[in-house]
mmCIF file of C-alpha atoms and ligand atoms in Angstrom:
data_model
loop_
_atom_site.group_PDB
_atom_site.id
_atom_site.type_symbol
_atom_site.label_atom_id
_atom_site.label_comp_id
_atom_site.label_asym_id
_atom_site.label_seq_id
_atom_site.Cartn_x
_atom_site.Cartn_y
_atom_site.Cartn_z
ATOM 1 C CA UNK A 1 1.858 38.498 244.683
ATOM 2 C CA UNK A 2 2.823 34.949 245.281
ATOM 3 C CA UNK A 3 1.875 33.014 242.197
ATOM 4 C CA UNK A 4 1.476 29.329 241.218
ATOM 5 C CA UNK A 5 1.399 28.351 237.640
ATOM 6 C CA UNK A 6 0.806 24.733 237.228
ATOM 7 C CA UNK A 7 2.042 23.380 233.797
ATOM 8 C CA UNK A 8 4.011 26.990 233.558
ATOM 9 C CA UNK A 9 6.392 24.828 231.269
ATOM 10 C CA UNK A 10 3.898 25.000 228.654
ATOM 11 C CA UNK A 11 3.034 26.712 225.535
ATOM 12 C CA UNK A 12 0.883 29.148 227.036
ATOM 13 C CA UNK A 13 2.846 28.949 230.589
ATOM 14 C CA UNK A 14 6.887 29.460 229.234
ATOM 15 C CA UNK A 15 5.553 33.177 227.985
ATOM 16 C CA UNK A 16 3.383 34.046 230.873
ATOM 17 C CA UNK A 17 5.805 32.889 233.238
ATOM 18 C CA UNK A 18 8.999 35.718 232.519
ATOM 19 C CA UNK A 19 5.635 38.460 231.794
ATOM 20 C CA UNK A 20 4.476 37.545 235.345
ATOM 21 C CA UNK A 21 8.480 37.876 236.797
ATOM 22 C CA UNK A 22 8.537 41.246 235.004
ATOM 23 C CA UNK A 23 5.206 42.553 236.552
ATOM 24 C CA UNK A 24 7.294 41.996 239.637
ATOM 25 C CA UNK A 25 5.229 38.828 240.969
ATOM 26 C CA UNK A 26 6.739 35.724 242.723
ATOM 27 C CA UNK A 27 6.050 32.649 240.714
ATOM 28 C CA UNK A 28 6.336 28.833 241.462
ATOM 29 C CA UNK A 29 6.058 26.770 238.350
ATOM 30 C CA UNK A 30 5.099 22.930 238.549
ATOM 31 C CA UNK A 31 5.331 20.880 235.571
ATOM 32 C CA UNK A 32 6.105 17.326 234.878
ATOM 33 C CA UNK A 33 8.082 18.138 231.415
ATOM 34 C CA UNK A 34 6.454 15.627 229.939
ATOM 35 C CA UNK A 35 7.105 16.714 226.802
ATOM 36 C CA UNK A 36 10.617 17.021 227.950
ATOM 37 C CA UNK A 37 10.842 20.637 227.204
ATOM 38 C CA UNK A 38 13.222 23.273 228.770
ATOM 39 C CA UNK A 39 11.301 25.529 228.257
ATOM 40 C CA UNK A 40 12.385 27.963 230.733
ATOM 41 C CA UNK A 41 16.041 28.072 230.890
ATOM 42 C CA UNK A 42 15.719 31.655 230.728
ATOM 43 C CA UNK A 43 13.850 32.841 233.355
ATOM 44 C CA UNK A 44 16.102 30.179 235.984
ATOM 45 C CA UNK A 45 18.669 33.392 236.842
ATOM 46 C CA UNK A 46 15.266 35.260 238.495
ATOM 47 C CA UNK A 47 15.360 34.951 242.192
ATOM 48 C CA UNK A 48 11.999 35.576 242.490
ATOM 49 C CA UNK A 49 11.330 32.208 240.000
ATOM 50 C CA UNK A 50 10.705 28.983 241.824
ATOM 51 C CA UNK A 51 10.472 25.838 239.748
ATOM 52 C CA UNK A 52 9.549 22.042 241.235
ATOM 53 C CA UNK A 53 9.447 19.297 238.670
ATOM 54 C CA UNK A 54 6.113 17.458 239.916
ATOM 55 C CA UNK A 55 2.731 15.766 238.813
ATOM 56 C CA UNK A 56 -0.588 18.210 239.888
ATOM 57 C CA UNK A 57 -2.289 14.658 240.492
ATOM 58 C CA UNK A 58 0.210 14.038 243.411
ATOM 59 C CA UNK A 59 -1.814 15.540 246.443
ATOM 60 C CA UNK A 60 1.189 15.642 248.763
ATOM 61 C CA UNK A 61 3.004 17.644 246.053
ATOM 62 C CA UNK A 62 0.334 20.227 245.685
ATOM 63 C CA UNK A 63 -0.973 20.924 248.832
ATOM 64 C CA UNK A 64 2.074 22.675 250.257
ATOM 65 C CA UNK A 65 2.061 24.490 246.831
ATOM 66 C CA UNK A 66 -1.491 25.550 247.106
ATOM 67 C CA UNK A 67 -1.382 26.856 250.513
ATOM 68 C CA UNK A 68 1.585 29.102 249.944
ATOM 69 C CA UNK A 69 -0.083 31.360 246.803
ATOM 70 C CA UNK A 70 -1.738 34.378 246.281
ATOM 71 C CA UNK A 71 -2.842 33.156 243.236
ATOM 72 C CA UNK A 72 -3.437 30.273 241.559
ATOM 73 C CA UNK A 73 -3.444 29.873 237.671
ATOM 74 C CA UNK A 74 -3.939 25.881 236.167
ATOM 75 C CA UNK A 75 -2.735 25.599 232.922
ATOM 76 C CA UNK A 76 -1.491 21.947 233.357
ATOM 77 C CA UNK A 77 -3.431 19.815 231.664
ATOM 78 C CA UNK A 78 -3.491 17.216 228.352
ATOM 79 C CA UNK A 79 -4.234 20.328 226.120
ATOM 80 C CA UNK A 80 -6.310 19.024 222.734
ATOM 81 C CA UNK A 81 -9.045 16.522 221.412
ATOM 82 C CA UNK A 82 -6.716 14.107 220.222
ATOM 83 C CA UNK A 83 -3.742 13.985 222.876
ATOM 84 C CA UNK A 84 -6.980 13.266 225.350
ATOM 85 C CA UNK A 85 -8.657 10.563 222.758
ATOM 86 C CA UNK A 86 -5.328 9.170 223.053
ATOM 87 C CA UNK A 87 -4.799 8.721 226.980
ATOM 88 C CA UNK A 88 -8.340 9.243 228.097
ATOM 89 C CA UNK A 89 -6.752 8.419 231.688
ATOM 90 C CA UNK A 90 -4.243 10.662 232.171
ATOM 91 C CA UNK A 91 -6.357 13.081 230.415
ATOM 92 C CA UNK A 92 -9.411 12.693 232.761
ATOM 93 C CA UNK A 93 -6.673 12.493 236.055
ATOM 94 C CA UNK A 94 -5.253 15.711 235.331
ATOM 95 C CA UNK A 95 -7.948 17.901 233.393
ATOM 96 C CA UNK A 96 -10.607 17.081 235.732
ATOM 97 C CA UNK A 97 -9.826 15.159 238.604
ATOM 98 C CA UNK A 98 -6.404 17.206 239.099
ATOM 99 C CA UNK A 99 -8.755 20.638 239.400
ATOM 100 C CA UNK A 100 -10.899 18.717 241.962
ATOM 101 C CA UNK A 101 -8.439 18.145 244.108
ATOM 102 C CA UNK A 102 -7.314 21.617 244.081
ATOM 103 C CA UNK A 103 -10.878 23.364 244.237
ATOM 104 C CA UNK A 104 -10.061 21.053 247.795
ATOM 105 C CA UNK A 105 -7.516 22.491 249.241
ATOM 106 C CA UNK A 106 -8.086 26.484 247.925
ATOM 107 C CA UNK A 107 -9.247 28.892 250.844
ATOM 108 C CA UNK A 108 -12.007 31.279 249.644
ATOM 109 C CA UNK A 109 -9.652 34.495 249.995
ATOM 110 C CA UNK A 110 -6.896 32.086 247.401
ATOM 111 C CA UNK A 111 -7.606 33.933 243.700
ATOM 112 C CA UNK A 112 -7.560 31.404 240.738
ATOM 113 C CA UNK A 113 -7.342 32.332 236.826
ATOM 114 C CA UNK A 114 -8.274 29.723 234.047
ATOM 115 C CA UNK A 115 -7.942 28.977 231.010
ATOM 116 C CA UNK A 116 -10.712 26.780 229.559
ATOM 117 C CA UNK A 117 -11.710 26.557 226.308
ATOM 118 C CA UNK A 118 -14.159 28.161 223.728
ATOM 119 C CA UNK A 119 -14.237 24.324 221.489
ATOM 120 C CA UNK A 120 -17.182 23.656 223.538
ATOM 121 C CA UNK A 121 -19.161 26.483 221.773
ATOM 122 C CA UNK A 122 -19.473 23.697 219.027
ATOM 123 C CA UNK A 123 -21.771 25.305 216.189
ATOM 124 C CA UNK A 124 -23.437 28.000 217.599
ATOM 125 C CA UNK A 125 -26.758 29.920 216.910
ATOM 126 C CA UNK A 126 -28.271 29.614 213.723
ATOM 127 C CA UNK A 127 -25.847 32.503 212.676
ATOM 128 C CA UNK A 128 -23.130 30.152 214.247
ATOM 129 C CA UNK A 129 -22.793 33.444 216.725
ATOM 130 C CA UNK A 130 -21.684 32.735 220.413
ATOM 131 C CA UNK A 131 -21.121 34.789 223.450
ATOM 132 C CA UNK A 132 -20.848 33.857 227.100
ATOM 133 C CA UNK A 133 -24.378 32.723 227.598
ATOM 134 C CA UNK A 134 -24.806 30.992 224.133
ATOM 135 C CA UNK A 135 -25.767 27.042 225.422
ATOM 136 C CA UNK A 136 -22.379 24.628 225.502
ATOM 137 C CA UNK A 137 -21.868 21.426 222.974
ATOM 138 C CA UNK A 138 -18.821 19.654 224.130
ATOM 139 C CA UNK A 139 -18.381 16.537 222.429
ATOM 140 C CA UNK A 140 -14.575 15.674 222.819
ATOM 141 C CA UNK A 141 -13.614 14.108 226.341
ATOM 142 C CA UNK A 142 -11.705 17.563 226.146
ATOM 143 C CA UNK A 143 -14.350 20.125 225.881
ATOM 144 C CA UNK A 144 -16.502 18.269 227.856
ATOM 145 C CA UNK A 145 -13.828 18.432 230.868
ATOM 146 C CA UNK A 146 -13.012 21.867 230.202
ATOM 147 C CA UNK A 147 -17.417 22.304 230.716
ATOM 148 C CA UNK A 148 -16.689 20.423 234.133
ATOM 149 C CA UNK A 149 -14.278 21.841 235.516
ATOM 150 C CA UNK A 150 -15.434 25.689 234.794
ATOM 151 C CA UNK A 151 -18.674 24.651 236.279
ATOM 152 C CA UNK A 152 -16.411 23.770 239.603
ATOM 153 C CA UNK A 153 -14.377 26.744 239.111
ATOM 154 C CA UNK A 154 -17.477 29.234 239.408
ATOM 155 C CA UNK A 155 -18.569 27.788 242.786
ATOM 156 C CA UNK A 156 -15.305 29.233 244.013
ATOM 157 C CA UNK A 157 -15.613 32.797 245.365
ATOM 158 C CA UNK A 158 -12.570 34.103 243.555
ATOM 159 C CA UNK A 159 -11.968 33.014 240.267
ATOM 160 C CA UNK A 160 -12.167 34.219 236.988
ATOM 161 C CA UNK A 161 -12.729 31.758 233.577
ATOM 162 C CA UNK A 162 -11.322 32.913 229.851
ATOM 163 C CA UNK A 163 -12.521 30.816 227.294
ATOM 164 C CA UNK A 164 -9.124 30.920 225.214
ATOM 165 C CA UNK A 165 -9.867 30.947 221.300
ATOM 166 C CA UNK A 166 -6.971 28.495 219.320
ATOM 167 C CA UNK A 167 -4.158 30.447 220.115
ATOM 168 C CA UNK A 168 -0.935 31.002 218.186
ATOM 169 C CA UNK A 169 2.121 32.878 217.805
ATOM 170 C CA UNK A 170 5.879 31.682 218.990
ATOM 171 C CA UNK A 171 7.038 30.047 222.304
ATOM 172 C CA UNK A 172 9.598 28.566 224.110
ATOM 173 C CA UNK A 173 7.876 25.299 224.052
ATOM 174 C CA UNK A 174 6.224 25.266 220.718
ATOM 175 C CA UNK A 175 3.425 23.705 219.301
ATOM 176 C CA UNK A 176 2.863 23.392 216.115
ATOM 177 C CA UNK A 177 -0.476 21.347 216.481
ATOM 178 C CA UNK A 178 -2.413 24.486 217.018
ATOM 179 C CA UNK A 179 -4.405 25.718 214.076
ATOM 180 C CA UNK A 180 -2.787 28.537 213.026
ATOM 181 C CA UNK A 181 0.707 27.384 213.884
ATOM 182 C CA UNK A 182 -0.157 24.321 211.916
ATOM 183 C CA UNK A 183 -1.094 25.532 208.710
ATOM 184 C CA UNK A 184 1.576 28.343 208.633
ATOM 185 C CA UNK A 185 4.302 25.497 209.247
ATOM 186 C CA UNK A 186 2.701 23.656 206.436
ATOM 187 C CA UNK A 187 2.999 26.625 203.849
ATOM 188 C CA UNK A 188 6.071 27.009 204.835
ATOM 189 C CA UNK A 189 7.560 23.839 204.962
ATOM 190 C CA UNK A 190 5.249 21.618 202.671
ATOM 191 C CA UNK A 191 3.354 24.639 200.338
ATOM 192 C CA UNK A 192 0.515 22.796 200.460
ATOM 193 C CA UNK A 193 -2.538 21.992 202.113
ATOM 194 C CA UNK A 194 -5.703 19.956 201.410
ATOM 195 C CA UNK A 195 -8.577 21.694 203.983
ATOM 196 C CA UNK A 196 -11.685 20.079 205.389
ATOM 197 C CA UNK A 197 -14.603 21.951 206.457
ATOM 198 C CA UNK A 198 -12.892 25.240 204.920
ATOM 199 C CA UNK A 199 -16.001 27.025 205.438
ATOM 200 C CA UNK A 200 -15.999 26.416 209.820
ATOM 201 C CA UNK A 201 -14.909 30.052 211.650
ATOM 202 C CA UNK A 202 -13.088 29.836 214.481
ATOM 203 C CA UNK A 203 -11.701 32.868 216.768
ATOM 204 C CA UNK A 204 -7.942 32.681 217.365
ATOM 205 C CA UNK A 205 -5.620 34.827 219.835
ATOM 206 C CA UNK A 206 -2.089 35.926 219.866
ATOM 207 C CA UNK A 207 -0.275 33.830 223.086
ATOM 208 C CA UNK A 208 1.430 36.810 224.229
ATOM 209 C CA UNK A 209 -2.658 38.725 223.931
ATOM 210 C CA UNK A 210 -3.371 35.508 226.185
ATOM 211 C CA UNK A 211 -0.705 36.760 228.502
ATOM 212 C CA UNK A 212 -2.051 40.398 228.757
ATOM 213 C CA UNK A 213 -5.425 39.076 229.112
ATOM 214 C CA UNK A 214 -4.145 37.251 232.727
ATOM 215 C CA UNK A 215 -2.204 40.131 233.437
ATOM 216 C CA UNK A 216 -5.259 42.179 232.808
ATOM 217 C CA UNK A 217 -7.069 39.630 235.001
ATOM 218 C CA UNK A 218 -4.765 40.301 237.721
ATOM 219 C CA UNK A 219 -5.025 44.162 238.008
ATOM 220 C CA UNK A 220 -8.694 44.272 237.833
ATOM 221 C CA UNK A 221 -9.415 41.325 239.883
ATOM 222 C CA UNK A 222 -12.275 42.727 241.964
ATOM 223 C CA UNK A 223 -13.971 43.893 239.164
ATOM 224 C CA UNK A 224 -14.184 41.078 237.070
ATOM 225 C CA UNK A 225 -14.048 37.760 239.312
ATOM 226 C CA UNK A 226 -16.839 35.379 239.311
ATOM 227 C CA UNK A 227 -17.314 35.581 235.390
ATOM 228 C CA UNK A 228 -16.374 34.392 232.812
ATOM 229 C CA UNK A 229 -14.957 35.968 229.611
ATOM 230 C CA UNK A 230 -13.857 34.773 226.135
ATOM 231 C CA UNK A 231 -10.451 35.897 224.903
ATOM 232 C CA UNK A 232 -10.231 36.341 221.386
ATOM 233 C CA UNK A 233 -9.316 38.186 218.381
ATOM 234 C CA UNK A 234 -12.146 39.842 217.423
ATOM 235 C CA UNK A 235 -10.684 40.705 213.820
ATOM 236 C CA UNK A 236 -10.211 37.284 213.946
ATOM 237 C CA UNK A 237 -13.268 35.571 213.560
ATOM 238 C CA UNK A 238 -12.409 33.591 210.224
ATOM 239 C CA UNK A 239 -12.822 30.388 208.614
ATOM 240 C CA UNK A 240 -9.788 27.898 207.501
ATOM 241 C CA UNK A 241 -10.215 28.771 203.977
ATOM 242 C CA UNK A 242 -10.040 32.805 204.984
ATOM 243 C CA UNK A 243 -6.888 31.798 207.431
ATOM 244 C CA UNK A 244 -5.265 30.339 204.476
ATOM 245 C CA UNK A 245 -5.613 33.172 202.280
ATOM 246 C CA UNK A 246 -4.249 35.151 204.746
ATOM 247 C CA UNK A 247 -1.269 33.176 205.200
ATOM 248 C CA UNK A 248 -0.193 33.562 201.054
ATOM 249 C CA UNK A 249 -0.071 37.540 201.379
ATOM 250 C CA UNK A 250 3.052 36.199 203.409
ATOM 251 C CA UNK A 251 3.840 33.035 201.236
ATOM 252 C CA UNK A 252 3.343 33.643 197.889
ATOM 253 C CA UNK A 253 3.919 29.990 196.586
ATOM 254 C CA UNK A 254 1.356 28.234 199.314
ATOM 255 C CA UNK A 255 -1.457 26.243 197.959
ATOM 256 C CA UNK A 256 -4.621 25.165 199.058
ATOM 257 C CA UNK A 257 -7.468 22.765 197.880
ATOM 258 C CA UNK A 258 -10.666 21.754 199.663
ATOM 259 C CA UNK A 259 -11.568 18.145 200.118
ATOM 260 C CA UNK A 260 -14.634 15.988 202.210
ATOM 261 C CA UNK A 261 -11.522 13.733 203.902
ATOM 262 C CA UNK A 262 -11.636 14.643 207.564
ATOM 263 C CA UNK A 263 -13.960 16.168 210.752
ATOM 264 C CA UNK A 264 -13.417 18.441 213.440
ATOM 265 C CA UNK A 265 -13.915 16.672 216.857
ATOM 266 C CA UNK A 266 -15.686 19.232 218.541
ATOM 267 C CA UNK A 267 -17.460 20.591 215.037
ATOM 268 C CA UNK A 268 -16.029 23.844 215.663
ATOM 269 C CA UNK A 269 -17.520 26.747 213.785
ATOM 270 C CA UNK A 270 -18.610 30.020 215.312
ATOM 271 C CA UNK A 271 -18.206 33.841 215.407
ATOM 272 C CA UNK A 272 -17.189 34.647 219.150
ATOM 273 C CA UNK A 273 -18.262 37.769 221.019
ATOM 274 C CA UNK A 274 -15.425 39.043 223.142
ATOM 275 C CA UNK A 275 -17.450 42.253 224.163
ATOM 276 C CA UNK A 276 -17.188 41.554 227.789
ATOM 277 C CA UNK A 277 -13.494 40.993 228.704
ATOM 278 C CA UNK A 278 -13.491 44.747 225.878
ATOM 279 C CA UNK A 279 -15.850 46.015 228.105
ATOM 280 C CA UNK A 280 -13.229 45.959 231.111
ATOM 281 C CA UNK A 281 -10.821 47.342 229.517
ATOM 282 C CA UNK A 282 -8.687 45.044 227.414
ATOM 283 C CA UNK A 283 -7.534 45.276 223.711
ATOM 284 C CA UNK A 284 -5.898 42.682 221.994
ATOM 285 C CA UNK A 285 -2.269 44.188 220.587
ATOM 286 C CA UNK A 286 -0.814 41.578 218.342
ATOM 287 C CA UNK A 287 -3.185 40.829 214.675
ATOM 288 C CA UNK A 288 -3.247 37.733 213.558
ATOM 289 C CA UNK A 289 -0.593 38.981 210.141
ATOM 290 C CA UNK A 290 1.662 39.860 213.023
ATOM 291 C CA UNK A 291 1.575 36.156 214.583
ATOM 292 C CA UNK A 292 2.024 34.800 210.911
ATOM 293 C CA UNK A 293 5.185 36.932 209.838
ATOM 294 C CA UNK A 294 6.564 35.504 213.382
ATOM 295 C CA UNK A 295 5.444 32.355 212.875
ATOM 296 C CA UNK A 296 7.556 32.182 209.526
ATOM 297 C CA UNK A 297 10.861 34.131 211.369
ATOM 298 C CA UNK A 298 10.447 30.830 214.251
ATOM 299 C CA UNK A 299 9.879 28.154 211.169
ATOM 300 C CA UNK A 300 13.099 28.923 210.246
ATOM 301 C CA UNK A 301 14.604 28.135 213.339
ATOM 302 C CA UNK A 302 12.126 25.035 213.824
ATOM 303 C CA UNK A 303 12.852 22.299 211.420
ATOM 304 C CA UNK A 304 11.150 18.508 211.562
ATOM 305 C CA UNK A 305 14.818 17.310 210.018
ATOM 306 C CA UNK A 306 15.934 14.480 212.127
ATOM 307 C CA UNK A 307 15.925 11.799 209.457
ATOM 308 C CA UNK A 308 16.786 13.927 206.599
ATOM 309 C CA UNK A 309 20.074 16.159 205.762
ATOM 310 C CA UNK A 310 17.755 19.347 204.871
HETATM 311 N N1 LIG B 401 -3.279 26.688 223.390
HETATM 312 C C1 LIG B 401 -4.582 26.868 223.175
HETATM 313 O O1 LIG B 401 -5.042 27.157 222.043
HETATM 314 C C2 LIG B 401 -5.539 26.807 224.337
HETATM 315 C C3 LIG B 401 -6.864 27.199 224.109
HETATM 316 C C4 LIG B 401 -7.755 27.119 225.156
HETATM 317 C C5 LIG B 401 -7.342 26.681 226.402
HETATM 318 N N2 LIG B 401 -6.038 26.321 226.604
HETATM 319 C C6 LIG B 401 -5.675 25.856 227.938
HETATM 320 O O2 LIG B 401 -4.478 26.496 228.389
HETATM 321 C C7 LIG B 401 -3.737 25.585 229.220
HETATM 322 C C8 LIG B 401 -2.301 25.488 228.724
HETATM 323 O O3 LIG B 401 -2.289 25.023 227.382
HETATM 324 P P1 LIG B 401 -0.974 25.023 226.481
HETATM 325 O O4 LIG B 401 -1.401 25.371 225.096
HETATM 326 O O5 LIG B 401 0.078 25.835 227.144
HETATM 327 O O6 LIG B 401 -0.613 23.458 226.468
HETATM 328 P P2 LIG B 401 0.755 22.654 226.781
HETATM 329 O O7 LIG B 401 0.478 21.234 226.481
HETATM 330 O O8 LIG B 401 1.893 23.315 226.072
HETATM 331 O O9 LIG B 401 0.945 22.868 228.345
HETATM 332 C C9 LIG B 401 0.511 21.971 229.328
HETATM 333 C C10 LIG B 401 1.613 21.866 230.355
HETATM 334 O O10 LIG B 401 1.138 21.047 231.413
HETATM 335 C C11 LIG B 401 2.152 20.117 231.754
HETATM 336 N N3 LIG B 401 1.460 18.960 232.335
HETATM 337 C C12 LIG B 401 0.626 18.097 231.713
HETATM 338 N N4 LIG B 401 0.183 17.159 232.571
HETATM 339 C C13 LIG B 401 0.730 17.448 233.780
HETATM 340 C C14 LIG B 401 0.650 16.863 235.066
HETATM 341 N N5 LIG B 401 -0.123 15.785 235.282
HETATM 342 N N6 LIG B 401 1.346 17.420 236.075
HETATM 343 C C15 LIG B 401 2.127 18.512 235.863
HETATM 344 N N7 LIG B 401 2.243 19.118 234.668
HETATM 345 C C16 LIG B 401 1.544 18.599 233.635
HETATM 346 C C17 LIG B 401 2.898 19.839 230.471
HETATM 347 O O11 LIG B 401 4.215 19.366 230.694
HETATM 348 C C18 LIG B 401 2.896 21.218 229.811
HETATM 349 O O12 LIG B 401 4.018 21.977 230.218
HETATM 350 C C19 LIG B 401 -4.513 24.265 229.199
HETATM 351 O O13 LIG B 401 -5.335 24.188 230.331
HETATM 352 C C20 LIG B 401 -5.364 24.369 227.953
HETATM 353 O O14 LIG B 401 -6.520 23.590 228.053
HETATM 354 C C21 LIG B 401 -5.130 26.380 225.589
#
């Protein structure tokens, strides 16, 4: 199929992209790089890889884009609480009003695949337990666009929402801002970490599982458009206090205190059902020890050492 990944120069986006070229699809990135990332390079000998450096706000750049796919799937977007607390402009422009414009232009017939996000799940029942039809809490401009937009995406006839847990593991363009990523980085790097709200659970998800799951998506299309599924770990359910405990089996040295010095923007802390997107079919394959042991292999490629000698 003919496939458009918008913001395919992403985290999520630079290891989809080569999975998608190996399932034998045609793929068109777009991506303004605007965290100047080349984050590709290596799927640019593929002939069946199109790339055009461009901003999904532009209408005349997206509309010829649009109407030549099989398949859409947005992942551009200001991806996190506090990159969209910062710019709430270019965060609102391109999370929301960006999808608006293509929910515009899509045919019926045109298949679309989403990330959005499970932050909005907030605290949960009074178990703090969530599945698809548990009521939504956004309270960053983030979760609260994500809400939008899904709302938008479910009028459309074919399209298909995963509520991503906080993913981690490795990629091309990395980010280290994301939970997991973050704290391994720290115990690696620092050995240390001072946690707030250690007790809140979140669900977390291997990027390359995120990959499968659109893949997965893809295959079984006709059975499972016009829902929407969370994509998670389930072994994964675990608080930041559990995480970290996790992370010394593989860093003996790491240390980590609790302390009342900081808040989660969307209050994040649930247990997340991802019984439905099992009940199709799909299994998770990577465990969160797995993503940690890589994480430490890529931290020792990754160094923040640009003022320093070490
Ligand atoms: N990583 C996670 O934990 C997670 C969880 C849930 C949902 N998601 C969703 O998955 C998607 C991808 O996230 P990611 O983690 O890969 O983030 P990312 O920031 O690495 O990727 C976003 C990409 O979009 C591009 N981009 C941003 N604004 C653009 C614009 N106006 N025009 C063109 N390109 C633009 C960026 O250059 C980048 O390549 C997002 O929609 C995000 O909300 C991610």
């Amino acid at each position: 199929m003919k496939i458009l990944v918008t913001g395919g120069a992403g985290y999520i986006g630079s290891v989809l992209v080569p999975e998608l070229l190996a399932a034998g699809h045609e793929v068109t990135v777009v991506d303004n790089f605007m965290y100047r990332q080349a984050s590709l390079n290596h799927v640019c000998a593929d002939p069946n890889f199109k790339l055009v450096r461009g901003d999904v706000r532009i209408e005349a750049v997206m509309k010829p884009l649009i109407a030549a796919a099989d398949v859409i799937i947005p992942l551009a977007a200001y991806v996190g609480a506090p990159l969209c607390a910062r710019d709430p402009i270019g965060a609102t422009t391109t999370n929301h009003d960006a999808i608006e414009m293509m929910m515009q232009h899509v045919s019926p017939e045109q298949r679309i695949l989403m990330p959005t996000t499970n932050s909005a799940y907030g605290t949960g029942d009074e178990k703090n337990y969530c599945d698809e039809n548990s009521p939504l809490r956004p309270i960053s401009l983030y979760a609260i666009e994500k809400v939008k937009v899904e709302q938008r995406l479910m009028e459309h006839p074919n399209a298909i929402s995963f509520r991503l847990a906080t993913v981690f593991g490795m990629s091309p363009r990395m980010r280290i801002d994301l939970l997991v990523n973050d704290f391994t980085y720290r115990a690696v790097n620092d050995r240390f970490i001072v946690l707030f709200e250690a007790h809140f659970k979140r669900n977390y998800i291997h990027v390359r599982d995120v990959c499968r799951a659109f893949l997965h998506g893809l295959a079984n299309f006709e059975a499972m458009r016009n829902q929407i599924y969370n994509v998670g770990l389930s072994s994964a359910n675990i608080s930041k206090l559990e995480l970290c405990q996790r992370i010394a089996q593989q860093v003996p040295d790491f240390t980590f205190l609790e302390a009342p010095l900081g808040k989660d923007p969307d209050q994040r802390n649930y247990v997340v059902s991802n019984a439905k997107i099992e009940a199709t079919g799909y299994r998770t394959a990577y465990r969160l020890e797995d993503g940690i042991r890589e994480l430490i292999k890529g931290f020792t490629m990754l160094r923040n050492n640009s003022y320093g000698n070490v």
